[in-house]
Amino acid sequence: MVAYALLQNMRPRQWAKNGFVFAGIVFDKKLTEGESLWRVILAFALLCLAASTIYLINDIVDVEKDRLHPKKKNRPIASGRLPIRVAVGAAVIFPTVAVGVALAYSPMLALILVLYLVLHIVYSYFLKAVVIVDVFAIAAGFVLRVLAGVVVIEVQNFSPWLYACAGLLSLFLAIGKRRQELVMLGDNAEHVRKSYRDYTLPLLDDMLRLVISSTAIAYTLYATEAETVLVRQEYMLLTVPFVYYGLFRYLFVLHVKEQGSDPTEVLFVDRPLQITMVSWIGLILVLFYIL
């Protein structure tokens, strides 16, 4: 029972975020190289351990606040199903294993994992209470995920524009999450998270408009201007409508369906968004590995 509660608190569904680690190998056309692929898969697994560490630390730190949250109160630590001493033990073992294994085959990956852990621990204790800085910290974590996949293989054609796209997309999702939580929690918001004392719906909506525009422009520039793109630019333009539709669909989920307090959950339940993601990934694979 405790083992299952621990697995739940590791949040396997959230590991989908670590898929960003595959960006380097995909866009460098090395997905079919066995050794490179296994190195990235191992980096993905180690990132999942590191991410699970952060989820445990977050829930340990926020246990009392989570008990006031309509959804988070059911999490294993907040509900009492996972003893805090077990969570603390796992939060020590997981990063030790992750960094130790990384040191054995990629010191740079080990450094990135340490930076990732430090960033999110500081976020858990301090940055999450600082308005605007909190969403930038989340975006930095996604950029580190991309970088983790780049340093474990010899990437030669990875455009800096893709770092910008990853950072902006994660910023967009983080702001959207803040917006929906502010709506869902209502007057109780500031008791759950201190930064909600300063966030307002008009501010978050303006931030969303700016970031979604920047994300769309950054990806379009990557598709048309990046010298490292390994397919013809007119072919890469075929992928742009899928990115735009995905962004618009997420806005629809936020404003019309009034969901989005957990972006990963949205990805698992919103069928049009799933179809868009699969179509974009499929088209990328066709352009880079078949044509």
GROMACS .gro file of C-alpha atoms in nm:
model
  291
    1MET     CA    1   0.000   0.000   0.000
    2VAL     CA    2   0.282   0.241   0.092
    3ALA     CA    3   0.476   0.140  -0.221
    4TYR     CA    4   0.175   0.219  -0.440
    5ALA     CA    5   0.128   0.553  -0.262
    6LEU     CA    6   0.496   0.632  -0.326
    7LEU     CA    7   0.455   0.548  -0.695
    8GLN     CA    8   0.151   0.774  -0.709
    9ASN     CA    9   0.347   1.058  -0.549
   10MET     CA   10   0.621   1.010  -0.808
   11ARG     CA   11   0.351   1.112  -1.061
   12PRO     CA   12   0.433   0.890  -1.361
   13ARG     CA   13   0.197   1.089  -1.583
   14GLN     CA   14   0.407   1.398  -1.523
   15TRP     CA   15   0.710   1.219  -1.666
   16ALA     CA   16   0.569   1.307  -2.007
   17LYS     CA   17   0.727   1.651  -1.953
   18ASN     CA   18   1.068   1.485  -1.971
   19GLY     CA   19   0.995   1.401  -2.334
   20PHE     CA   20   1.167   1.732  -2.408
   21VAL     CA   21   1.493   1.543  -2.360
   22PHE     CA   22   1.439   1.378  -2.700
   23ALA     CA   23   1.439   1.709  -2.890
   24GLY     CA   24   1.813   1.703  -2.957
   25ILE     CA   25   1.830   1.352  -3.098
   26VAL     CA   26   1.516   1.395  -3.311
   27PHE     CA   27   1.608   1.727  -3.471
   28ASP     CA   28   1.970   1.619  -3.521
   29LYS     CA   29   1.850   1.314  -3.722
   30LYS     CA   30   2.016   1.065  -3.488
   31LEU     CA   31   1.705   0.887  -3.364
   32THR     CA   32   1.803   0.574  -3.559
   33GLU     CA   33   2.151   0.555  -3.402
   34GLY     CA   34   2.123   0.284  -3.139
   35GLU     CA   35   2.392   0.403  -2.898
   36SER     CA   36   2.273   0.765  -2.909
   37LEU     CA   37   1.913   0.657  -2.854
   38TRP     CA   38   1.998   0.449  -2.548
   39ARG     CA   39   2.199   0.736  -2.400
   40VAL     CA   40   1.900   0.968  -2.435
   41ILE     CA   41   1.660   0.705  -2.297
   42LEU     CA   42   1.884   0.671  -1.991
   43ALA     CA   43   1.890   1.050  -1.955
   44PHE     CA   44   1.509   1.043  -1.970
   45ALA     CA   45   1.496   0.780  -1.692
   46LEU     CA   46   1.735   0.978  -1.471
   47LEU     CA   47   1.532   1.295  -1.527
   48CYS     CA   48   1.222   1.105  -1.417
   49LEU     CA   49   1.396   1.014  -1.091
   50ALA     CA   50   1.503   1.375  -1.042
   51ALA     CA   51   1.152   1.502  -1.122
   52SER     CA   52   0.998   1.253  -0.878
   53THR     CA   53   1.234   1.386  -0.612
   54ILE     CA   54   1.098   1.736  -0.669
   55TYR     CA   55   0.737   1.618  -0.655
   56LEU     CA   56   0.809   1.453  -0.321
   57ILE     CA   57   0.980   1.763  -0.184
   58ASN     CA   58   0.697   1.986  -0.308
   59ASP     CA   59   0.435   1.773  -0.137
   60ILE     CA   60   0.635   1.752   0.184
   61VAL     CA   61   0.679   2.130   0.196
   62ASP     CA   62   0.318   2.205   0.094
   63VAL     CA   63   0.140   1.931   0.290
   64GLU     CA   64  -0.069   2.171   0.499
   65LYS     CA   65  -0.155   2.396   0.203
   66ASP     CA   66  -0.241   2.094  -0.013
   67ARG     CA   67  -0.498   1.989   0.243
   68LEU     CA   68  -0.684   2.314   0.163
   69HIS     CA   69  -0.677   2.247  -0.213
   70PRO     CA   70  -0.987   2.077  -0.364
   71LYS     CA   71  -0.775   1.832  -0.569
   72LYS     CA   72  -0.433   1.827  -0.403
   73LYS     CA   73  -0.583   1.721  -0.069
   74ASN     CA   74  -0.613   1.370  -0.219
   75ARG     CA   75  -0.241   1.338  -0.288
   76PRO     CA   76  -0.069   1.055  -0.095
   77ILE     CA   77   0.121   1.275   0.154
   78ALA     CA   78  -0.162   1.524   0.212
   79SER     CA   79  -0.413   1.243   0.262
   80GLY     CA   80  -0.180   1.052   0.496
   81ARG     CA   81  -0.147   0.744   0.275
   82LEU     CA   82   0.228   0.806   0.234
   83PRO     CA   83   0.416   0.866   0.562
   84ILE     CA   84   0.639   1.172   0.548
   85ARG     CA   85   0.942   0.972   0.671
   86VAL     CA   86   0.911   0.739   0.370
   87ALA     CA   87   0.877   1.037   0.135
   88VAL     CA   88   1.187   1.199   0.288
   89GLY     CA   89   1.386   0.877   0.249
   90ALA     CA   90   1.288   0.845  -0.118
   91ALA     CA   91   1.370   1.214  -0.175
   92VAL     CA   92   1.726   1.139  -0.059
   93ILE     CA   93   1.775   0.809  -0.244
   94PHE     CA   94   1.634   0.912  -0.584
   95PRO     CA   95   1.868   1.205  -0.657
   96THR     CA   96   2.169   1.015  -0.520
   97VAL     CA   97   2.105   0.733  -0.767
   98ALA     CA   98   2.027   0.969  -1.056
   99VAL     CA   99   2.338   1.184  -1.018
  100GLY     CA  100   2.558   0.883  -0.941
  101VAL     CA  101   2.455   0.697  -1.257
  102ALA     CA  102   2.488   1.014  -1.465
  103LEU     CA  103   2.845   1.065  -1.342
  104ALA     CA  104   2.934   0.721  -1.474
  105TYR     CA  105   2.863   0.807  -1.836
  106SER     CA  106   2.812   1.182  -1.874
  107PRO     CA  107   2.951   1.432  -1.620
  108MET     CA  108   2.769   1.713  -1.805
  109LEU     CA  109   2.438   1.533  -1.755
  110ALA     CA  110   2.520   1.495  -1.386
  111LEU     CA  111   2.582   1.871  -1.366
  112ILE     CA  112   2.249   1.943  -1.540
  113LEU     CA  113   2.067   1.709  -1.301
  114VAL     CA  114   2.224   1.891  -1.004
  115LEU     CA  115   2.122   2.228  -1.151
  116TYR     CA  116   1.771   2.093  -1.216
  117LEU     CA  117   1.740   1.969  -0.857
  118VAL     CA  118   1.879   2.289  -0.704
  119LEU     CA  119   1.653   2.506  -0.920
  120HIS     CA  120   1.341   2.316  -0.820
  121ILE     CA  121   1.433   2.289  -0.453
  122VAL     CA  122   1.484   2.665  -0.443
  123TYR     CA  123   1.153   2.695  -0.629
  124SER     CA  124   0.976   2.474  -0.374
  125TYR     CA  125   1.099   2.676  -0.076
  126PHE     CA  126   1.122   3.030  -0.215
  127LEU     CA  127   1.058   3.105  -0.582
  128LYS     CA  128   0.706   2.963  -0.602
  129ALA     CA  129   0.595   3.248  -0.374
  130VAL     CA  130   0.747   3.519  -0.596
  131VAL     CA  131   0.509   3.653  -0.860
  132ILE     CA  132   0.631   3.618  -1.223
  133VAL     CA  133   0.965   3.470  -1.113
  134ASP     CA  134   0.780   3.146  -1.032
  135VAL     CA  135   0.676   3.081  -1.393
  136PHE     CA  136   1.025   3.167  -1.523
  137ALA     CA  137   1.171   2.907  -1.287
  138ILE     CA  138   0.936   2.646  -1.432
  139ALA     CA  139   1.039   2.741  -1.787
  140ALA     CA  140   1.408   2.714  -1.694
  141GLY     CA  141   1.344   2.357  -1.584
  142PHE     CA  142   1.215   2.268  -1.930
  143VAL     CA  143   1.517   2.424  -2.100
  144LEU     CA  144   1.739   2.211  -1.876
  145ARG     CA  145   1.544   1.904  -1.991
  146VAL     CA  146   1.623   1.987  -2.353
  147LEU     CA  147   1.987   2.052  -2.267
  148ALA     CA  148   2.008   1.715  -2.090
  149GLY     CA  149   1.926   1.540  -2.417
  150VAL     CA  150   2.181   1.748  -2.608
  151VAL     CA  151   2.485   1.688  -2.386
  152VAL     CA  152   2.465   1.307  -2.382
  153ILE     CA  153   2.512   1.277  -2.761
  154GLU     CA  154   2.720   1.462  -3.017
  155VAL     CA  155   2.460   1.707  -3.143
  156GLN     CA  156   2.572   1.897  -3.452
  157ASN     CA  157   2.259   2.061  -3.593
  158PHE     CA  158   2.049   2.170  -3.297
  159SER     CA  159   1.923   2.525  -3.338
  160PRO     CA  160   1.918   2.769  -3.044
  161TRP     CA  161   1.567   2.855  -3.164
  162LEU     CA  162   1.452   2.521  -3.021
  163TYR     CA  163   1.569   2.624  -2.674
  164ALA     CA  164   1.361   2.939  -2.717
  165CYS     CA  165   1.058   2.737  -2.833
  166ALA     CA  166   1.084   2.497  -2.537
  167GLY     CA  167   1.122   2.780  -2.287
  168LEU     CA  168   0.835   2.984  -2.431
  169LEU     CA  169   0.601   2.685  -2.458
  170SER     CA  170   0.665   2.587  -2.097
  171LEU     CA  171   0.617   2.950  -1.991
  172PHE     CA  172   0.282   2.952  -2.173
  173LEU     CA  173   0.170   2.634  -1.996
  174ALA     CA  174   0.287   2.760  -1.655
  175ILE     CA  175   0.099   3.088  -1.693
  176GLY     CA  176  -0.211   2.901  -1.807
  177LYS     CA  177  -0.189   2.678  -1.501
  178ARG     CA  178  -0.163   2.981  -1.273
  179ARG     CA  179  -0.466   3.135  -1.441
  180GLN     CA  180  -0.686   2.829  -1.399
  181GLU     CA  181  -0.582   2.771  -1.039
  182LEU     CA  182  -0.658   3.134  -0.956
  183VAL     CA  183  -1.008   3.088  -1.102
  184MET     CA  184  -1.064   2.749  -0.938
  185LEU     CA  185  -0.945   2.848  -0.589
  186GLY     CA  186  -1.124   3.182  -0.577
  187ASP     CA  187  -1.094   3.360  -0.243
  188ASN     CA  188  -0.889   3.071  -0.104
  189ALA     CA  189  -0.610   3.117  -0.364
  190GLU     CA  190  -0.368   3.324  -0.156
  191HIS     CA  191  -0.388   3.071   0.128
  192VAL     CA  192  -0.274   2.796  -0.110
  193ARG     CA  193   0.005   2.993  -0.281
  194LYS     CA  194   0.145   3.330  -0.170
  195SER     CA  195   0.206   3.452  -0.527
  196TYR     CA  196  -0.170   3.451  -0.588
  197ARG     CA  197  -0.193   3.763  -0.372
  198ASP     CA  198  -0.029   3.950  -0.660
  199TYR     CA  199  -0.161   3.766  -0.965
  200THR     CA  200  -0.483   3.889  -1.125
  201LEU     CA  201  -0.678   3.749  -1.420
  202PRO     CA  202  -0.609   4.056  -1.643
  203LEU     CA  203  -0.235   4.026  -1.572
  204LEU     CA  204  -0.226   3.654  -1.645
  205ASP     CA  205  -0.433   3.696  -1.962
  206ASP     CA  206  -0.194   3.966  -2.087
  207MET     CA  207   0.102   3.741  -2.010
  208LEU     CA  208  -0.065   3.457  -2.201
  209ARG     CA  209  -0.119   3.677  -2.507
  210LEU     CA  210   0.243   3.789  -2.510
  211VAL     CA  211   0.389   3.443  -2.461
  212ILE     CA  212   0.164   3.261  -2.709
  213SER     CA  213   0.256   3.517  -2.976
  214SER     CA  214   0.626   3.480  -2.896
  215THR     CA  215   0.602   3.100  -2.905
  216ALA     CA  216   0.435   3.102  -3.246
  217ILE     CA  217   0.688   3.349  -3.387
  218ALA     CA  218   0.987   3.159  -3.244
  219TYR     CA  219   0.875   2.829  -3.399
  220THR     CA  220   0.800   2.994  -3.734
  221LEU     CA  221   1.147   3.150  -3.735
  222TYR     CA  222   1.301   2.813  -3.653
  223ALA     CA  223   1.112   2.648  -3.939
  224THR     CA  224   1.204   2.914  -4.194
  225GLU     CA  225   1.532   3.071  -4.084
  226ALA     CA  226   1.738   2.828  -3.876
  227GLU     CA  227   2.048   2.721  -4.070
  228THR     CA  228   2.063   2.392  -3.881
  229VAL     CA  229   1.726   2.261  -4.002
  230LEU     CA  230   1.805   1.941  -4.192
  231VAL     CA  231   1.501   1.947  -4.422
  232ARG     CA  232   1.388   2.196  -4.684
  233GLN     CA  233   1.225   2.505  -4.540
  234GLU     CA  234   0.909   2.473  -4.747
  235TYR     CA  235   0.861   2.128  -4.595
  236MET     CA  236   0.917   2.255  -4.241
  237LEU     CA  237   0.646   2.514  -4.298
  238LEU     CA  238   0.399   2.224  -4.314
  239THR     CA  239   0.452   2.173  -3.941
  240VAL     CA  240   0.367   2.532  -3.845
  241PRO     CA  241  -0.016   2.500  -3.864
  242PHE     CA  242  -0.007   2.208  -3.619
  243VAL     CA  243   0.185   2.420  -3.366
  244TYR     CA  244  -0.055   2.711  -3.406
  245TYR     CA  245  -0.360   2.488  -3.373
  246GLY     CA  246  -0.214   2.325  -3.060
  247LEU     CA  247  -0.161   2.665  -2.899
  248PHE     CA  248  -0.511   2.782  -2.994
  249ARG     CA  249  -0.663   2.456  -2.873
  250TYR     CA  250  -0.499   2.499  -2.535
  251LEU     CA  251  -0.640   2.851  -2.511
  252PHE     CA  252  -0.981   2.701  -2.592
  253VAL     CA  253  -0.935   2.450  -2.308
  254LEU     CA  254  -0.846   2.735  -2.070
  255HIS     CA  255  -1.114   2.984  -2.160
  256VAL     CA  256  -1.406   2.774  -2.286
  257LYS     CA  257  -1.371   2.437  -2.113
  258GLU     CA  258  -1.224   2.608  -1.805
  259GLN     CA  259  -0.959   2.339  -1.760
  260GLY     CA  260  -0.581   2.353  -1.761
  261SER     CA  261  -0.484   2.364  -1.394
  262ASP     CA  262  -0.268   2.064  -1.483
  263PRO     CA  263  -0.131   2.082  -1.842
  264THR     CA  264  -0.024   1.716  -1.840
  265GLU     CA  265  -0.373   1.603  -1.747
  266VAL     CA  266  -0.514   1.811  -2.032
  267LEU     CA  267  -0.281   1.631  -2.273
  268PHE     CA  268  -0.409   1.295  -2.151
  269VAL     CA  269  -0.780   1.380  -2.181
  270ASP     CA  270  -0.824   1.632  -2.464
  271ARG     CA  271  -0.858   1.429  -2.786
  272PRO     CA  272  -0.807   1.715  -3.039
  273LEU     CA  273  -0.487   1.813  -2.858
  274GLN     CA  274  -0.371   1.452  -2.860
  275ILE     CA  275  -0.438   1.422  -3.234
  276THR     CA  276  -0.252   1.746  -3.298
  277MET     CA  277   0.052   1.634  -3.097
  278VAL     CA  278   0.066   1.293  -3.264
  279SER     CA  279   0.022   1.450  -3.609
  280TRP     CA  280   0.300   1.704  -3.548
  281ILE     CA  281   0.539   1.438  -3.418
  282GLY     CA  282   0.451   1.205  -3.707
  283LEU     CA  283   0.509   1.479  -3.964
  284ILE     CA  284   0.843   1.571  -3.805
  285LEU     CA  285   0.954   1.208  -3.820
  286VAL     CA  286   0.847   1.176  -4.183
  287LEU     CA  287   1.027   1.495  -4.287
  288PHE     CA  288   1.348   1.415  -4.099
  289TYR     CA  289   1.374   1.039  -4.146
  290ILE     CA  290   1.180   0.934  -4.456
  291LEU     CA  291   1.185   1.213  -4.716
   0.00000   0.00000   0.00000
